[in-house]
Coordinates of C-alpha atoms in Angstrom, one line a residue:
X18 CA 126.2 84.7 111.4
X19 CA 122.5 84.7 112.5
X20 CA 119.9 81.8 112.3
X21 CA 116.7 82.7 109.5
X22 CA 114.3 81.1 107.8
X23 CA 113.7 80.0 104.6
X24 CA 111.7 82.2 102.1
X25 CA 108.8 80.1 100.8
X26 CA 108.4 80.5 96.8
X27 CA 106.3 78.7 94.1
X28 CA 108.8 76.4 93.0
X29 CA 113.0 76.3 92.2
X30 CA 113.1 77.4 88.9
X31 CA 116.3 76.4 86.5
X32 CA 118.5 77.4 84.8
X33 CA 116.4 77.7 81.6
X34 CA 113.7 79.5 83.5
X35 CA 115.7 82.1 85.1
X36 CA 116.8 83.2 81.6
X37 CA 113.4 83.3 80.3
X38 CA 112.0 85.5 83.1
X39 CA 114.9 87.8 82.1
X40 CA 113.5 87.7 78.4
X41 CA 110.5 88.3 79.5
X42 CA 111.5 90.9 81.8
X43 CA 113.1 92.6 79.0
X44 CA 110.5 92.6 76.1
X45 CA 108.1 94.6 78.7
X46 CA 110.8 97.2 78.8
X47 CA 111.0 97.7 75.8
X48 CA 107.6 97.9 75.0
X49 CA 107.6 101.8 76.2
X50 CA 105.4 103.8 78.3
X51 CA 102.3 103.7 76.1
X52 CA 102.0 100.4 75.5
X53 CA 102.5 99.7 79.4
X54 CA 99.3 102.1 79.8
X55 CA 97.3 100.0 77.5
X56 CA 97.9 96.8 79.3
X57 CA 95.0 95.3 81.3
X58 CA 96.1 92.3 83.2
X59 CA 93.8 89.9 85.0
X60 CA 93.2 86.1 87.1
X61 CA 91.4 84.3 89.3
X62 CA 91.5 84.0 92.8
X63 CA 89.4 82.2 95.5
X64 CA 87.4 84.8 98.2
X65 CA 86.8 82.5 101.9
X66 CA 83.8 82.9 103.7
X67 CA 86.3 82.9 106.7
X68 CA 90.5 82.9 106.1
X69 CA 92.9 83.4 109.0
X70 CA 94.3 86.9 109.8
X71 CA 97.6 86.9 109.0
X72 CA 100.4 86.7 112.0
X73 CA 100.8 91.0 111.9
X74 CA 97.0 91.3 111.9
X75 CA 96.5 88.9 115.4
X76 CA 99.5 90.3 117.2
X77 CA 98.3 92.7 120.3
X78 CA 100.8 94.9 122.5
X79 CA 102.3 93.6 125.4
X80 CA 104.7 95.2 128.3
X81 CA 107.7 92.8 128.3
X82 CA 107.2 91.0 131.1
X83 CA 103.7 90.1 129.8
X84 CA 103.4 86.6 128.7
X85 CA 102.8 85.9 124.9
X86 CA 99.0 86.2 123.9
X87 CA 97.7 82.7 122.8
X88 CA 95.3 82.0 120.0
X89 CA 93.7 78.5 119.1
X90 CA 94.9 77.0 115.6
X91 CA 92.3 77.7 112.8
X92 CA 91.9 77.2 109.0
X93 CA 90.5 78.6 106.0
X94 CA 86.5 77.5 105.7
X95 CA 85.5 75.7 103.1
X96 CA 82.9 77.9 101.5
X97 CA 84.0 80.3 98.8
X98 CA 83.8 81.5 95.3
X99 CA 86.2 82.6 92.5
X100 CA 86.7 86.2 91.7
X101 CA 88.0 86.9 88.6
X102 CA 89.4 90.8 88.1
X103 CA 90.6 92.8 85.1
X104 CA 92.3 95.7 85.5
X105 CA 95.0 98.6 84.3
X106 CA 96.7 101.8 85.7
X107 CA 93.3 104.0 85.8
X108 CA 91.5 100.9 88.3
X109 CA 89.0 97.7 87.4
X110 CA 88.1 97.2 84.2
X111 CA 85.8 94.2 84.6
X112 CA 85.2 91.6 87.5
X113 CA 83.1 88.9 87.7
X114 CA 82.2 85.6 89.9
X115 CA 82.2 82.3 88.9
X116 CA 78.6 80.6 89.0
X117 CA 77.8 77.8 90.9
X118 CA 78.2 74.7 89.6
X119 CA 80.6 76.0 87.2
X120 CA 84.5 75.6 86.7
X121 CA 87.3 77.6 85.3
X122 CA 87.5 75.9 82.0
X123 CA 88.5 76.8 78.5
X124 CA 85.1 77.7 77.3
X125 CA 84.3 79.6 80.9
X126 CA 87.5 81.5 80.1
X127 CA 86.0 82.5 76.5
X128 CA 83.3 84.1 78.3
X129 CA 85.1 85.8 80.3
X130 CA 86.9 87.6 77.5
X131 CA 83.7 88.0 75.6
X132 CA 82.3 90.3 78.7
X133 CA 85.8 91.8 79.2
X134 CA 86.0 93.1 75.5
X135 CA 82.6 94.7 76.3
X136 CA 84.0 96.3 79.2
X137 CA 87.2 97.6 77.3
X138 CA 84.0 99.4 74.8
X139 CA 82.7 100.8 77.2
X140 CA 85.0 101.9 80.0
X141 CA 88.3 102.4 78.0
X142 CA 86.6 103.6 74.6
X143 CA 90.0 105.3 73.5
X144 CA 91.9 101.8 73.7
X145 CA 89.1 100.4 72.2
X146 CA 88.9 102.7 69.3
X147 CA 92.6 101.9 68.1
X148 CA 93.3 98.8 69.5
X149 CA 95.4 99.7 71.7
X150 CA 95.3 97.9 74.5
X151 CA 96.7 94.6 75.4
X152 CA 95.6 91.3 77.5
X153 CA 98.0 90.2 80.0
X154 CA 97.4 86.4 82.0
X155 CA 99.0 84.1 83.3
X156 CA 100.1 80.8 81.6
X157 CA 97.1 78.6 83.7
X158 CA 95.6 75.6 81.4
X159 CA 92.2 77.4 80.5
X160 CA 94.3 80.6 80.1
X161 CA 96.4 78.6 77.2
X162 CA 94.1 76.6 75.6
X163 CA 94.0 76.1 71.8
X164 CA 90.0 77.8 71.7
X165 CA 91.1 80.8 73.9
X166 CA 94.1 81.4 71.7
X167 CA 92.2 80.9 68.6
X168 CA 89.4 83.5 70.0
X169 CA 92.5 85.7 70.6
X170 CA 93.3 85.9 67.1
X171 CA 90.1 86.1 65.8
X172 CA 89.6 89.2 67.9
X173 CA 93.1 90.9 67.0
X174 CA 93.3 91.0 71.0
X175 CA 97.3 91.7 71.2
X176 CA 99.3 89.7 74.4
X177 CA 102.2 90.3 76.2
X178 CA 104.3 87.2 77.8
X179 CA 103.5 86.2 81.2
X180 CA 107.0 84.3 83.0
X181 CA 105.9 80.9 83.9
X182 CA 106.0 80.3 88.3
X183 CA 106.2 83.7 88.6
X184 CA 103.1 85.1 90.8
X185 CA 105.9 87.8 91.7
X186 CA 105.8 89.4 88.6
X187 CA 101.9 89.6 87.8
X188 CA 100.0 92.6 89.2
X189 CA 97.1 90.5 90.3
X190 CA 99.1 88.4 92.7
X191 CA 101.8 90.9 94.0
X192 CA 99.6 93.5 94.8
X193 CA 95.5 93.4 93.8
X194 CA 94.8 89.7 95.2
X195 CA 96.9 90.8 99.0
X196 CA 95.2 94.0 99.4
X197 CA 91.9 92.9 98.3
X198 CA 92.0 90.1 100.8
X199 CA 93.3 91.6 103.8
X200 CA 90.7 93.2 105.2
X201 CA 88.4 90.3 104.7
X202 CA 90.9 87.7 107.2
X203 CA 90.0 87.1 110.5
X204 CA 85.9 87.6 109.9
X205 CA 83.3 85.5 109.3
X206 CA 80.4 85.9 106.3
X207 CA 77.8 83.9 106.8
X208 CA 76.4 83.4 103.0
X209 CA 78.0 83.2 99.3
X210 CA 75.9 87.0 98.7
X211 CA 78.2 88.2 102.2
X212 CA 81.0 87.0 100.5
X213 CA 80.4 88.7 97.2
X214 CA 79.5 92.5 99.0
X215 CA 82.3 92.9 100.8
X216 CA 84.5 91.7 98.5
X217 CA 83.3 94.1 96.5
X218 CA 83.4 96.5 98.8
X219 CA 86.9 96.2 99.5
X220 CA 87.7 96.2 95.8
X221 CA 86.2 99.3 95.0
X222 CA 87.7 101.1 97.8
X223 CA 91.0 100.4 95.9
X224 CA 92.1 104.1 95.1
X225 CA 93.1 104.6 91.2
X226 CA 96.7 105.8 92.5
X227 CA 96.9 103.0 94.1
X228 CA 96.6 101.3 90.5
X229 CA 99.2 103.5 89.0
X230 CA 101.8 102.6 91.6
X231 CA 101.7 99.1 91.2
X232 CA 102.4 99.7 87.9
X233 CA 105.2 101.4 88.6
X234 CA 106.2 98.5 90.9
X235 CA 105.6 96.0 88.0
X236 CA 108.5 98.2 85.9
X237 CA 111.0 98.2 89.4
X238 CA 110.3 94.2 89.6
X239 CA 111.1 94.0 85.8
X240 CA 114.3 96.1 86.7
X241 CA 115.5 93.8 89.9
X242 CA 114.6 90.1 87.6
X243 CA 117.2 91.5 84.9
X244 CA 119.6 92.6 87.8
X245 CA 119.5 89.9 90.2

């Protein structure tokens, strides 16, 4: 036997849940190749004007009979601002900021998908010209409100299901959200405009592969739900 430690994870899901993730899991399969290509999927996440590096990022190399290196306790600061990013297999369709003053709310949301659809015209004119592409969110409050499913509707903007408590089946939190943010811990931006730059920055040195694979990696993780 050997001593480990626990895996942190969203929540325990039950019984119920487990089996809906394997729906879920398996209506994206079926779905086929094309309609995978036509998905964009998108969320929120919060940018820090300073966030910790993680524990690989502060390690340094030691002989063994070196002592440990020490570091004082930190946390994230308190400044920051909300990124919200849209993307699919070719790279970013349409990212935005969230204005100050303003929350993550049904009607924010609507905008949102009001600028994204313009984005979709212009950058992905062949999805936009059959109506061939398809949104794909989570299941957050403002994400699954009665207006934003209404404007859905109205727009013929086709879904596909999002597994509820399961950040490790959604592109933006599996892959785009970590790699994004990882060469932003450990320093410090002195304004909201420093923030924005070089998150920026980092986002659009994303390579397109890079978006391909993970969606490759969305169809392996659909794979190991249904087989675990």
């Amino acid at each position: 036997m050997r001593r480990i430690e626990a895996r942190l994870v969203p929540r325990m899901l039950n019984v119920l849940q487990k089996e809906h993730r394997i729906a879920v899991a398996k209506e994206m399969l079926s779905l086929g190749q094309n309609v995978i290509e036509g998905i964009i999927t998108g969320d929120e996440t919060w940018v820090y004007e300073y966030d910790i590096e993680t524990n690989q990022q502060s390690s340094e190399w030691r002989f063994s009979n070196e002592p440990k290196p020490k570091k004082p306790r930190q946390s994230r600061s308190k400044i920051k601002i909300l990124l919200t990013v849209f993307f699919d297999c070719r790279g970013v369709v349409h990212f935005e900021f969230l204005p100050s003053g303003l929350t993550v709310n049904k009607e924010y949301y609507v905008s949102v998908l009001k600028r994204l659809r313009e984005n979709v015209r212009r950058k992905r004119p062949e999805l936009w010209r059959n109506n061939s592409w398809f949104l794909h969110h989570d299941n957050a409050p403002a994400h699954t409100s009665q207006i934003v499913r209404d404007y859905l509707t109205k727009n013929n903007i086709n879904t596909v299901p999002q597994a509820p408590y399961s950040p490790d089946m959604a592109p933006c939190d599996f892959f785009l959200f970590p790699r994004l943010k990882l060469p932003l811990r450990g320093k410090h931006f002195e304004t909201i405009e420093a923030i924005k730059e070089n998150s920026q920055k980092e986002l659009k040195a994303i390579p397109k592969s890079a978006y391909k694979k993970c969606f490759e990696d969305w169809k392996t993780r659909w794979h190991m739900c249904i087989a675990y």
